[in-house]
mmCIF file of C-alpha atoms in Angstrom:
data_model
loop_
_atom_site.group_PDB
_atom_site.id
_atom_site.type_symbol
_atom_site.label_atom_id
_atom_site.label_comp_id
_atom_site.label_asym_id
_atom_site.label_seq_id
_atom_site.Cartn_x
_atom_site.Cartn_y
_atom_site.Cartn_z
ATOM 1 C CA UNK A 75 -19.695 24.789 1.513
ATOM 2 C CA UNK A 76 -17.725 26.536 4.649
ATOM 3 C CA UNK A 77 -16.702 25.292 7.833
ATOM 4 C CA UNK A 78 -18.831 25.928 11.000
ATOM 5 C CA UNK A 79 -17.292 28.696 13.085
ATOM 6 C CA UNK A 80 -16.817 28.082 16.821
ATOM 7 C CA UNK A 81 -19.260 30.710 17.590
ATOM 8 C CA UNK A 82 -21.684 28.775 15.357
ATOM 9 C CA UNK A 83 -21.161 25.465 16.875
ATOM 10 C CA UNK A 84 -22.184 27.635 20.273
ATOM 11 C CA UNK A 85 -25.400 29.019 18.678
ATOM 12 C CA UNK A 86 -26.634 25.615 17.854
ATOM 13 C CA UNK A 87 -26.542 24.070 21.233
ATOM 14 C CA UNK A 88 -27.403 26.923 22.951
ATOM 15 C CA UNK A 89 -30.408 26.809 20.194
ATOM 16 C CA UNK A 90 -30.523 22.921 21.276
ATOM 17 C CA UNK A 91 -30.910 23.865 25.232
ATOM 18 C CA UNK A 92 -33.928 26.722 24.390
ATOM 19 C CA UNK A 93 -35.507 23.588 22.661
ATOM 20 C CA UNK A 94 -35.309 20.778 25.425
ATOM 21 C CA UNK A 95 -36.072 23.283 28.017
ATOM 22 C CA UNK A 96 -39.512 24.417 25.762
ATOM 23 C CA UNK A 97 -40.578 20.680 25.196
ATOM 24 C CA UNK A 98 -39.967 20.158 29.236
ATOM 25 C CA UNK A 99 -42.216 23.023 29.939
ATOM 26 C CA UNK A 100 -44.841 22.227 27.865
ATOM 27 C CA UNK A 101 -44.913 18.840 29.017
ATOM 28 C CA UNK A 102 -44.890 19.157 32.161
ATOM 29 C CA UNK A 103 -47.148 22.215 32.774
ATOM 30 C CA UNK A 104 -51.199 21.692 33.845
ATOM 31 C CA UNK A 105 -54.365 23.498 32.323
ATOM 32 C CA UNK A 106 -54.317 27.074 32.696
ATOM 33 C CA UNK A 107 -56.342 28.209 35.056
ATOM 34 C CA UNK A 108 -59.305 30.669 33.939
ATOM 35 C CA UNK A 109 -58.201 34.262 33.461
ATOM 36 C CA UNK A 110 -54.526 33.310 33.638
ATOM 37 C CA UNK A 111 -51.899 33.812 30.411
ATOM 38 C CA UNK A 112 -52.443 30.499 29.665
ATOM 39 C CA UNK A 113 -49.279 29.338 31.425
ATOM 40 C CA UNK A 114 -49.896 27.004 34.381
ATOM 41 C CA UNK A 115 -47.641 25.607 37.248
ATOM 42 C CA UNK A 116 -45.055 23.097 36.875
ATOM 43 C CA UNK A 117 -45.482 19.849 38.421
ATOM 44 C CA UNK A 118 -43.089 18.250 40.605
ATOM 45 C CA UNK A 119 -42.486 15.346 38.053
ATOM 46 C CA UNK A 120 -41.829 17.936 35.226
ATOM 47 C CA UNK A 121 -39.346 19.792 37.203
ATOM 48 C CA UNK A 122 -37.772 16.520 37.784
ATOM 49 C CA UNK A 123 -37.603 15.897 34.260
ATOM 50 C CA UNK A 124 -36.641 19.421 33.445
ATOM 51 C CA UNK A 125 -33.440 19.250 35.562
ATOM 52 C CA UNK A 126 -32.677 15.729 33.755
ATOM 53 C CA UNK A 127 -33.212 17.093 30.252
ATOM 54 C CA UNK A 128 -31.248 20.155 31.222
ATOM 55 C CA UNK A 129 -28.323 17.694 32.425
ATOM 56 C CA UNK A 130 -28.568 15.615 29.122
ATOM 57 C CA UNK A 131 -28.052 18.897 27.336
ATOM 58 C CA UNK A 132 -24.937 19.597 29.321
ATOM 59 C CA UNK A 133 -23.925 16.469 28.495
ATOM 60 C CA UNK A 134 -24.358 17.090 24.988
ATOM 61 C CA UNK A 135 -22.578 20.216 24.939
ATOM 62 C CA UNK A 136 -19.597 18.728 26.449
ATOM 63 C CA UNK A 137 -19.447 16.083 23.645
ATOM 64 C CA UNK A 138 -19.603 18.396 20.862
ATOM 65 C CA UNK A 139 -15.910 18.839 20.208
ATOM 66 C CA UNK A 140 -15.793 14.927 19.741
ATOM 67 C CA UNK A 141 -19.215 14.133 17.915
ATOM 68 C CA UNK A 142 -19.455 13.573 14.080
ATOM 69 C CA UNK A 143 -21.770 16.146 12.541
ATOM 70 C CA UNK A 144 -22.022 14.810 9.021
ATOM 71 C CA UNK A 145 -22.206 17.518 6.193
ATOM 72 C CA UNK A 146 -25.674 17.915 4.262
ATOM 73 C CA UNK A 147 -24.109 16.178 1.307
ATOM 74 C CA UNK A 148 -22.362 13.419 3.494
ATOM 75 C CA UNK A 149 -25.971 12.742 5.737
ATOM 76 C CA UNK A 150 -27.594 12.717 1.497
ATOM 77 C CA UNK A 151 -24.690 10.007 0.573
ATOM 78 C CA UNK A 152 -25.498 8.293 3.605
ATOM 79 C CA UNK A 153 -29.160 8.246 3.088
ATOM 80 C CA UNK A 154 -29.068 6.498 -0.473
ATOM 81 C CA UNK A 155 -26.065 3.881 -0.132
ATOM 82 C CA UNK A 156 -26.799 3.233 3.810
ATOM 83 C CA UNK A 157 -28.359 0.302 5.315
ATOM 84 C CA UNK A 158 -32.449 0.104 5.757
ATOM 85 C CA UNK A 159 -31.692 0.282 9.736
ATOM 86 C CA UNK A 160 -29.864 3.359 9.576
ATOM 87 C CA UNK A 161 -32.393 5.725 8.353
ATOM 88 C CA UNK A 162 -34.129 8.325 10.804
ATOM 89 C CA UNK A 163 -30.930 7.477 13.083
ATOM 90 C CA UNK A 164 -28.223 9.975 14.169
ATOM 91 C CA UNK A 165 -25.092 9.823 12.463
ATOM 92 C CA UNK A 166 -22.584 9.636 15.728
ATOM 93 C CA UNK A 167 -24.908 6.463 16.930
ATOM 94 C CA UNK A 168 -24.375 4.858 13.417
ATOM 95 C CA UNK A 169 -20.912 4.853 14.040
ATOM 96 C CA UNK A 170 -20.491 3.875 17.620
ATOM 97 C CA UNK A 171 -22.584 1.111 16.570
ATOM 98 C CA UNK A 172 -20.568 0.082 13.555
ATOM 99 C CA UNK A 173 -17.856 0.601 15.830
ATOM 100 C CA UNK A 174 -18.644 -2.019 18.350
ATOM 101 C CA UNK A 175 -20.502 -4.572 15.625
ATOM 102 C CA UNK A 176 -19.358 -7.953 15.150
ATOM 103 C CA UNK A 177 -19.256 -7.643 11.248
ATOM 104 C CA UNK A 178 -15.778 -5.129 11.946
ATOM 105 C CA UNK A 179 -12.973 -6.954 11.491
ATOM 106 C CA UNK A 180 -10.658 -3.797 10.965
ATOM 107 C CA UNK A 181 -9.162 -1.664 13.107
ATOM 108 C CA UNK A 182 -12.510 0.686 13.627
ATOM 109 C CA UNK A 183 -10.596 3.635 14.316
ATOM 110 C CA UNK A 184 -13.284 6.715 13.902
ATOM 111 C CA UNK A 185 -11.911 8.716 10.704
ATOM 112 C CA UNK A 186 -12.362 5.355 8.749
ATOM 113 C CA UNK A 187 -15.545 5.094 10.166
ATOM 114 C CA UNK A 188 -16.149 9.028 9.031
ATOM 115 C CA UNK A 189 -14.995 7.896 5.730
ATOM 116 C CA UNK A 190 -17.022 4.813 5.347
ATOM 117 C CA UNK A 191 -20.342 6.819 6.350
ATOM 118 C CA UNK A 192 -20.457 8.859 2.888
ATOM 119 C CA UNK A 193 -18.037 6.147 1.076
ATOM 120 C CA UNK A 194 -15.291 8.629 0.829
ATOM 121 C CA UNK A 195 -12.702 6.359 -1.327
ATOM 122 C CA UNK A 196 -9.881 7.866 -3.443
ATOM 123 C CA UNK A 197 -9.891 11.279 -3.700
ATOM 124 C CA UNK A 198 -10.736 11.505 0.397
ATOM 125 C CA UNK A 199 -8.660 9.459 1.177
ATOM 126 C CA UNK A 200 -10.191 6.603 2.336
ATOM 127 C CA UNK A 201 -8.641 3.644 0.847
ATOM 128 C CA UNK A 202 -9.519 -0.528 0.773
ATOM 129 C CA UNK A 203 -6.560 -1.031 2.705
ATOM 130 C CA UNK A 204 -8.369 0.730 5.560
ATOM 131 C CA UNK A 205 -10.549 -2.353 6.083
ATOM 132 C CA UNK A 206 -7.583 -4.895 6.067
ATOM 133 C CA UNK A 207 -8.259 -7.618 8.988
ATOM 134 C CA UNK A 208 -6.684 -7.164 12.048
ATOM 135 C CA UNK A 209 -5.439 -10.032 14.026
ATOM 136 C CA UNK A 210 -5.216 -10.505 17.358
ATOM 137 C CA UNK A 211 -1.371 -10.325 17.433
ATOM 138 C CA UNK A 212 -1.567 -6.993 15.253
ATOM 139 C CA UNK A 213 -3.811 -5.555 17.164
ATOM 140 C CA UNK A 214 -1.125 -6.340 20.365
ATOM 141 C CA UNK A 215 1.682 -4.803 18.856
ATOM 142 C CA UNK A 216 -0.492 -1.989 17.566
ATOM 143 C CA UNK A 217 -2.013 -1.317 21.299
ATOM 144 C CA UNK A 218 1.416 1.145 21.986
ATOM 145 C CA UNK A 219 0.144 3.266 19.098
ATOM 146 C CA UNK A 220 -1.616 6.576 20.054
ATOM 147 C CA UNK A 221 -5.337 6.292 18.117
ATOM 148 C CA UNK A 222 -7.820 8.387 19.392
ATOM 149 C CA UNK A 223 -11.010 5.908 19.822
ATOM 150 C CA UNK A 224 -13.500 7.960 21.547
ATOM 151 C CA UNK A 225 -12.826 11.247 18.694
ATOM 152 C CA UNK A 226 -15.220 11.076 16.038
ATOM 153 C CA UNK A 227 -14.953 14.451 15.369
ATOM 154 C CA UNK A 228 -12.859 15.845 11.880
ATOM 155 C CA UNK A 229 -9.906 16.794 13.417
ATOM 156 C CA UNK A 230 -8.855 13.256 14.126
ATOM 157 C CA UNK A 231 -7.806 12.750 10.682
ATOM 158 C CA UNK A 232 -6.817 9.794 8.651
ATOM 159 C CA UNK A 233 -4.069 8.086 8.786
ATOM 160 C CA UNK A 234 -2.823 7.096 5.381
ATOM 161 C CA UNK A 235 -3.321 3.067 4.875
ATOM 162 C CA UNK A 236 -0.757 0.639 3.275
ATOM 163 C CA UNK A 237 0.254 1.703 -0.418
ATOM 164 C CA UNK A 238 1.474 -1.400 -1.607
ATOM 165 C CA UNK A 239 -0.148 -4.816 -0.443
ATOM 166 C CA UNK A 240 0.523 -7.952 -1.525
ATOM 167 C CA UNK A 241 -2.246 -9.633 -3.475
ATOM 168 C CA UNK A 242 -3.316 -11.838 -0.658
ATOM 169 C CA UNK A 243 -3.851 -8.965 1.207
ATOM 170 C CA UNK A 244 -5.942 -6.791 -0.999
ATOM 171 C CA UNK A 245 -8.156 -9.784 -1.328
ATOM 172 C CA UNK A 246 -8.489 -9.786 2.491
ATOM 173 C CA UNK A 247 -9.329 -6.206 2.830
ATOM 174 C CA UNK A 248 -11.657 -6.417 -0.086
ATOM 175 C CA UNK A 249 -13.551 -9.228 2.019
ATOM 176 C CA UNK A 250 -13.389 -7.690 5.359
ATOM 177 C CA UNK A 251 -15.051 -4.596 3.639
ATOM 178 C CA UNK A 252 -17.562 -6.434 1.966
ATOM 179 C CA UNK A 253 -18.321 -8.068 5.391
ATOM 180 C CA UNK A 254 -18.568 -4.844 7.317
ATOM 181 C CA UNK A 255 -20.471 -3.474 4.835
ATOM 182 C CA UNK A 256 -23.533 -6.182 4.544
ATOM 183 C CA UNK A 257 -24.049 -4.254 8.154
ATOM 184 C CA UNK A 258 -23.614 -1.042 7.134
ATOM 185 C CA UNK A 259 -24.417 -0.437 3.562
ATOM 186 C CA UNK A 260 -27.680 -1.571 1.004
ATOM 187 C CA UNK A 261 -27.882 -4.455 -0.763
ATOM 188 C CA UNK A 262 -27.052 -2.029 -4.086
ATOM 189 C CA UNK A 263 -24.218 -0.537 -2.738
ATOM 190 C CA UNK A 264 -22.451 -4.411 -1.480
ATOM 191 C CA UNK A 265 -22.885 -5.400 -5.281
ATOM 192 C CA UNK A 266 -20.392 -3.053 -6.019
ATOM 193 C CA UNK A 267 -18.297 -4.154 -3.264
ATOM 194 C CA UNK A 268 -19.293 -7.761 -4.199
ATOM 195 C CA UNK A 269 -18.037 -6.915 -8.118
ATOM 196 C CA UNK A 270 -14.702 -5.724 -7.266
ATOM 197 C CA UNK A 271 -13.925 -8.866 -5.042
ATOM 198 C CA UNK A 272 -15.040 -11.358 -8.255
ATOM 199 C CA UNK A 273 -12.999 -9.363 -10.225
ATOM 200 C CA UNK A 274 -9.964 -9.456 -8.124
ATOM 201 C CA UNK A 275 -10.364 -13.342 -7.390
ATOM 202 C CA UNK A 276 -10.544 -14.003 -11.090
ATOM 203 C CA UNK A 277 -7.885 -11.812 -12.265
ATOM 204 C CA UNK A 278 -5.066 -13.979 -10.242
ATOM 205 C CA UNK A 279 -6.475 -17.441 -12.369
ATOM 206 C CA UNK A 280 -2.908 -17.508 -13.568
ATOM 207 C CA UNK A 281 -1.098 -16.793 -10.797
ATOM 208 C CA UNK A 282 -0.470 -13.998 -7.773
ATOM 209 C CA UNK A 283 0.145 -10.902 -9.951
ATOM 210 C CA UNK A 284 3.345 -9.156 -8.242
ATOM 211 C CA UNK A 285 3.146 -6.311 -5.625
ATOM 212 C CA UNK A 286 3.725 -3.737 -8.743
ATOM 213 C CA UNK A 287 0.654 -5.330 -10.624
ATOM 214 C CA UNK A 288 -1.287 -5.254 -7.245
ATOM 215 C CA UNK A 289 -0.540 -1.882 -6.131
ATOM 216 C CA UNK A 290 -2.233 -0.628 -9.726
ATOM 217 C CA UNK A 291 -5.121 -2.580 -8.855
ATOM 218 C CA UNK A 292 -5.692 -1.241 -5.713
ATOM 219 C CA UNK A 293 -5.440 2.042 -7.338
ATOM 220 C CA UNK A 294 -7.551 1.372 -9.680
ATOM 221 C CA UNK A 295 -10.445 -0.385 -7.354
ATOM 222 C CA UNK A 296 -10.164 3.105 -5.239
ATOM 223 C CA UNK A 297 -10.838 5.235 -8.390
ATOM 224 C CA UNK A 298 -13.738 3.182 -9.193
ATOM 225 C CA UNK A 299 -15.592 3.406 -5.504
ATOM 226 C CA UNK A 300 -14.350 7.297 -5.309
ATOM 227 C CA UNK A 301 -16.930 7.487 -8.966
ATOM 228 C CA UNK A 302 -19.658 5.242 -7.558
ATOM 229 C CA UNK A 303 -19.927 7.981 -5.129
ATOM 230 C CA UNK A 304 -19.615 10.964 -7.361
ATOM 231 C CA UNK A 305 -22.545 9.013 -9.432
ATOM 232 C CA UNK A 306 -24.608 8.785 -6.678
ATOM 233 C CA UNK A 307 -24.196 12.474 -6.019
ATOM 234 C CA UNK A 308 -25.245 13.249 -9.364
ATOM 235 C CA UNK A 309 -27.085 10.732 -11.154
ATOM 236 C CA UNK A 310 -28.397 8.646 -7.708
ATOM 237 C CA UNK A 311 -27.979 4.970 -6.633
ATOM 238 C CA UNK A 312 -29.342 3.555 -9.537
ATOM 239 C CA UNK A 313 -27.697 4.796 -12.274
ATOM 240 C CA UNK A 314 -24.494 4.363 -10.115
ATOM 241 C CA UNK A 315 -24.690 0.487 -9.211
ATOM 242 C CA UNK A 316 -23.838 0.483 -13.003
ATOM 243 C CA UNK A 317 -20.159 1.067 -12.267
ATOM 244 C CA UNK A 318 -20.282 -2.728 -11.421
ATOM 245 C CA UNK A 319 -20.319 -3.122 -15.137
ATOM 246 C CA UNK A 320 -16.700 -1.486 -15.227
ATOM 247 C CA UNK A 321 -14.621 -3.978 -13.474
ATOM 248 C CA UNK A 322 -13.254 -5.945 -16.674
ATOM 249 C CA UNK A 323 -10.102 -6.499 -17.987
ATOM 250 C CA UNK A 324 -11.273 -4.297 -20.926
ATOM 251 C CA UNK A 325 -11.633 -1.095 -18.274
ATOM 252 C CA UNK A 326 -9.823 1.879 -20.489
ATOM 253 C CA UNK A 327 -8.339 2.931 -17.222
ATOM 254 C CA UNK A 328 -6.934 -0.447 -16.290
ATOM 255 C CA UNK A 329 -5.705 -0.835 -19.563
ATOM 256 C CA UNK A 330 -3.664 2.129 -19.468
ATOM 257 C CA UNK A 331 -2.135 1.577 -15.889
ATOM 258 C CA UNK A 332 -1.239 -1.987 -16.858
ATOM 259 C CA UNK A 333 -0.103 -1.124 -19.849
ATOM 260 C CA UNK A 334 2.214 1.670 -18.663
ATOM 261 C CA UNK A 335 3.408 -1.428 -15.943
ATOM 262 C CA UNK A 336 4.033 -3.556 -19.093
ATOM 263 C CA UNK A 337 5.978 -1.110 -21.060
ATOM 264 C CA UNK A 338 8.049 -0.592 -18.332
ATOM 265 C CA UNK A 339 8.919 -3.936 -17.999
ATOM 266 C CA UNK A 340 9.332 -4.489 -21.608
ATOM 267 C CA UNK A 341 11.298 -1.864 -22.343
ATOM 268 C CA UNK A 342 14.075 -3.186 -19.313
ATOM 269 C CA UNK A 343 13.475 -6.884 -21.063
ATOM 270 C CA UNK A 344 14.697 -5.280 -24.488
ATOM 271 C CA UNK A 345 17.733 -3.387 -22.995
ATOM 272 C CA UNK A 346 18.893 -6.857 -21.445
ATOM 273 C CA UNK A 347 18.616 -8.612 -24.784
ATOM 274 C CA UNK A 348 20.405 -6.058 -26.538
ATOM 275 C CA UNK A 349 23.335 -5.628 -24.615
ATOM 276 C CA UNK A 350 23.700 -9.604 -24.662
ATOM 277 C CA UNK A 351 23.735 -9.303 -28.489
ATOM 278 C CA UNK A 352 25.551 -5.954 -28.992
ATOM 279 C CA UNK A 353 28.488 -6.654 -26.618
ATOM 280 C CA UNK A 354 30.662 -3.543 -26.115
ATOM 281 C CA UNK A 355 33.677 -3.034 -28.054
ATOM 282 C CA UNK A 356 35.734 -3.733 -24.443
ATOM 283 C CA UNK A 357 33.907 -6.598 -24.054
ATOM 284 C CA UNK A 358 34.563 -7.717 -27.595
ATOM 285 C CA UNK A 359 37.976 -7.056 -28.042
ATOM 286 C CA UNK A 360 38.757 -8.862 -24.365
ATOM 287 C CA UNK A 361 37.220 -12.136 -26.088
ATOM 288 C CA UNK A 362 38.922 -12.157 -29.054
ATOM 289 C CA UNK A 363 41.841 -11.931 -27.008
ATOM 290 C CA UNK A 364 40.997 -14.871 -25.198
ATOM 291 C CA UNK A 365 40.075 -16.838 -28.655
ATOM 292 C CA UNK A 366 43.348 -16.159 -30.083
ATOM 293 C CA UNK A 367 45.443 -16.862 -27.103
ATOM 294 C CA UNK A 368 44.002 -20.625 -27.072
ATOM 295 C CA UNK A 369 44.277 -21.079 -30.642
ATOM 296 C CA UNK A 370 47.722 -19.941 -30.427
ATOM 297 C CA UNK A 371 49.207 -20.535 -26.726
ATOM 298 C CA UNK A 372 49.844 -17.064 -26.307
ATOM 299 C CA UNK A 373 49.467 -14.944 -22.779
ATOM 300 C CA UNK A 374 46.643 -12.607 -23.354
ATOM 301 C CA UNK A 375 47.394 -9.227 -22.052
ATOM 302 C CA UNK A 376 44.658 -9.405 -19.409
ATOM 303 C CA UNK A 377 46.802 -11.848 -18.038
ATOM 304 C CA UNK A 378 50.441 -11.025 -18.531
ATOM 305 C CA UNK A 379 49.594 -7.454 -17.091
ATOM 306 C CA UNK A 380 49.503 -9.147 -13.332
ATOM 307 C CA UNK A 381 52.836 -11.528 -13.800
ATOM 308 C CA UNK A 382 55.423 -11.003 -11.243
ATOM 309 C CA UNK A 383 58.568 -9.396 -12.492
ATOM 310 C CA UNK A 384 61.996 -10.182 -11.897
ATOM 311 C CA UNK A 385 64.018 -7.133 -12.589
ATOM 312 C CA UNK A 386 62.785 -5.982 -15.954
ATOM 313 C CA UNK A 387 61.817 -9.747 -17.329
ATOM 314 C CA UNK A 388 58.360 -11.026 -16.709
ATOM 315 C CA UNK A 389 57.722 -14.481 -15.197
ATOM 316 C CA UNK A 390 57.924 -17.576 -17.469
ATOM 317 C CA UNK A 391 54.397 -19.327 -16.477
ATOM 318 C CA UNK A 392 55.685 -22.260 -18.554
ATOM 319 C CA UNK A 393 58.342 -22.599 -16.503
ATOM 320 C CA UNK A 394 55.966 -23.230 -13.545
ATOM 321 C CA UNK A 395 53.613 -25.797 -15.025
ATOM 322 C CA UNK A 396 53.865 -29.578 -15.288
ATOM 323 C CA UNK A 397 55.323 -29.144 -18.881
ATOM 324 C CA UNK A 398 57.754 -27.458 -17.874
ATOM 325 C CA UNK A 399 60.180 -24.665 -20.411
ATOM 326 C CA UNK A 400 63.180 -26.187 -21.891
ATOM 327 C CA UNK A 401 64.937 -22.582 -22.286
ATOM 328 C CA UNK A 402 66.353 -24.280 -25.893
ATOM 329 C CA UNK A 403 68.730 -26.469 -24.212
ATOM 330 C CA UNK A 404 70.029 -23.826 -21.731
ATOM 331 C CA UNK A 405 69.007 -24.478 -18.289
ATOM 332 C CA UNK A 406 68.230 -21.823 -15.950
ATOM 333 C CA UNK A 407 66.976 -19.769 -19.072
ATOM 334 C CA UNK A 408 63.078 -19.108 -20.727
ATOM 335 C CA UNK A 409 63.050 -19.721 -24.551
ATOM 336 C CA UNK A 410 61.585 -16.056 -24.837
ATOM 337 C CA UNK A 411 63.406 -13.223 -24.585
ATOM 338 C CA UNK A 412 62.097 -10.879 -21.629
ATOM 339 C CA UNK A 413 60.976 -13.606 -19.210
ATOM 340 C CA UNK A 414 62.665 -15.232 -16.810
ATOM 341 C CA UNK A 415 62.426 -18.609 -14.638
ATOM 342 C CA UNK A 416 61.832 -17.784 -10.829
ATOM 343 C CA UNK A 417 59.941 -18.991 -7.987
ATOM 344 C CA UNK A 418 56.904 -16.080 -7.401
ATOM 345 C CA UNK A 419 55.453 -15.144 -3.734
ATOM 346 C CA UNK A 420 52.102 -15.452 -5.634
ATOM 347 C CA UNK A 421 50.458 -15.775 -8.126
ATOM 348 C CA UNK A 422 46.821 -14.695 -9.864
ATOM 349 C CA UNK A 423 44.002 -16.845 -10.249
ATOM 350 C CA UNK A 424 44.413 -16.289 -13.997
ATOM 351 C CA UNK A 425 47.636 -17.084 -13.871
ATOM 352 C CA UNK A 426 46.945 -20.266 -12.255
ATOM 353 C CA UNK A 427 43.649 -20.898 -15.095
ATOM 354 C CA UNK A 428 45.983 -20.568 -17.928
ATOM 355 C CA UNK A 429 48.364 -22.641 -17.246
ATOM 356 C CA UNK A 430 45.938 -25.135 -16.357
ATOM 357 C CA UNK A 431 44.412 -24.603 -19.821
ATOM 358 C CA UNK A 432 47.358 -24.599 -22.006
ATOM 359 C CA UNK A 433 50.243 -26.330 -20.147
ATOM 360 C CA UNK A 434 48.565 -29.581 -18.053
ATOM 361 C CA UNK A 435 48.387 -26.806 -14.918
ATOM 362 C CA UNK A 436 50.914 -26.445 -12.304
ATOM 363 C CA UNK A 437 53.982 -28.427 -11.161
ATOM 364 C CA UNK A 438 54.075 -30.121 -8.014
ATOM 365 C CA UNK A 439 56.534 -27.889 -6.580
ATOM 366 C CA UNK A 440 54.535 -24.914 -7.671
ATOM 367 C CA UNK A 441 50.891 -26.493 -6.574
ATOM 368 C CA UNK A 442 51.416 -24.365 -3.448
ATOM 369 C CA UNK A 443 50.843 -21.077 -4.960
#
């Protein structure tokens, strides 16, 4: 199916003007008179109504770049999933109508509107999250966007809606759908609307599922309107309403996005579990280190690599705690060769935990470090 050209929208309403202005004449033209073409006079009163008609058409015209002109196939969708009210009306009045209705609780901007009127989920683009109730305030911070609200025509395109919702609010724009559409769809086509809410509301009986969980879902619920519609292109209404069987946990396509969720997860859960028990040899080797420096009093190295130096002799943290280092009798003097007893400008937190450990921690004179 191709776009109309321009020049074809021009045809039609030209075509649309020769129509109005044949009607007019006929209606408002008197019996013939005998020997005549069989044309007669025009009244006053027709010519009045001629000249009104011919306005309306101007009208018309002028609207034409901002009117919705459904698609054959759209105006068929329409036909079988809209409600009883809507049939024999014109597609722009459907939506002004919807538009203004107190059953819209969404922002009723005129390509979800266009979307709504042949149920154009998923793969046009329309999405739940479209529907999602507007508050007052929202609607106040949104009234600085630039919408178009008088454009029903295509070229005001869709905007794309919100991705990932919480579950809270995909419940709410489930509803507010289901709402609007009690208005604007058949009772057949709200029990699929009506089976994707009781699924959702059931499937959170253990808890909110997490924005990850709910973004498949939402997915998912899209995918299953976009096939309602495909059904009822193919197979009609009837056949379609079946897809309300499909919303169960045991879905194949669920399934699969959850499970590829689950994996995901699992597989991160199984990394964290074996790095706790399958320590790297670093990580090993530093606590073995540790383990044999408190069984034995030793400095591990981790800790002896930050002493202060004196010269080439390290710093005696003995020396510095409340035990204090004898030297073996010589004052002034470490017991090990290659340290040395002097008063440090600082000192290292694991300095300071070591000797706290091992020697009773530091000495008063020292507790300032």
């Amino acid at each position: 199916m191709t776009d109309l050209t321009a020049s074809d929208t021009e045809a039609d309403d030209a075509a649309d003007a020769r129509a109005v202005r044949q009607q007019v004449l006929a209606f408002g033209q008197g019996p013939a008179p005998p020997g005549s073409s069989g044309v007669g006079t025009t009244t006053p009163a027709a010519a009045a109504v001629a000249e009104t008609s011919f306005s309306a058409v101007d009208e018309i015209r002028g609207r034409a770049s901002t009117t919705f002109r459904p698609t054959t196939l759209e105006q068929q969708i329409h036909n079988a999933i809209g409600h009883p009210d809507h049939q024999g009306k014109d597609a722009q009045c459907i939506l002004e109508c919807a538009q203004q209705a107190r059953e819209t609780r969404f922002r009723a901007a005129h390509p979800i509107l266009r979307g709504a009127f042949d149920f154009g989920f998923h793969i046009r683009g329309l999405s739940v999250m479209h529907f999602a109730h507007e508050s007052r305030i929202s609607t106040m911070e949104a009234s600085g966007a630039v919408v178009n609200m008088t454009d029903f025509s295509r070229k005001n395109g869709l905007q794309p809606a919100a991705a990932e919702p919480s579950y809270t609010g995909l419940l709410e724009a489930l509803t507010s759908l289901r709402h609007f559409g009690r208005k604007f769809y058949n009772a057949a086509t709200v029990d699929v609307l009506n089976a994707a809410i009781t699924f959702i509301e059931e499937f959170a009986d253990g808890g909110d599922p997490d924005r990850e969980t709910t973004k498949r879902l939402l997915l998912w619920i899209n995918m299953k309107l976009g096939k309602f519609r495909g059904l009822v292109i193919s197979v009609g209404l009837a056949a379609a309403v079946r897809v309300t069987d499909e919303f169960t946990l045991q879905d194949s396509l669920l399934s699969e996005l959850l499970y590829n969720l689950q994996k995901a997860k699992l597989d991160k859960l199984t990394a964290m579990i074996e790095a706790q028990q399958h320590p790297s040899p670093k990580v090993r080797s530093k606590g073995k280190e540790h383990q044999l420096a408190k069984l034995t009093g030793r400095i591990p190295k981790s800790v002896a690599r930050g002493l202060p130096k004196q010269g080439s002799q390290q710093l005696c943290l003995k020396h510095l705690s409340k035990m204090g280092c004898s030297g073996n009798g010589t004052p002034g003097q470490c017991f090990a060769k290659g340290r040395a007893h002097f008063r440090p400008t600082a000192l290292s937190s694991e300095a300071k935990d070591h000797i706290k450990q091992h020697f009773g921690g530091l000495a008063p004179e020292f507790a300032d470090l």
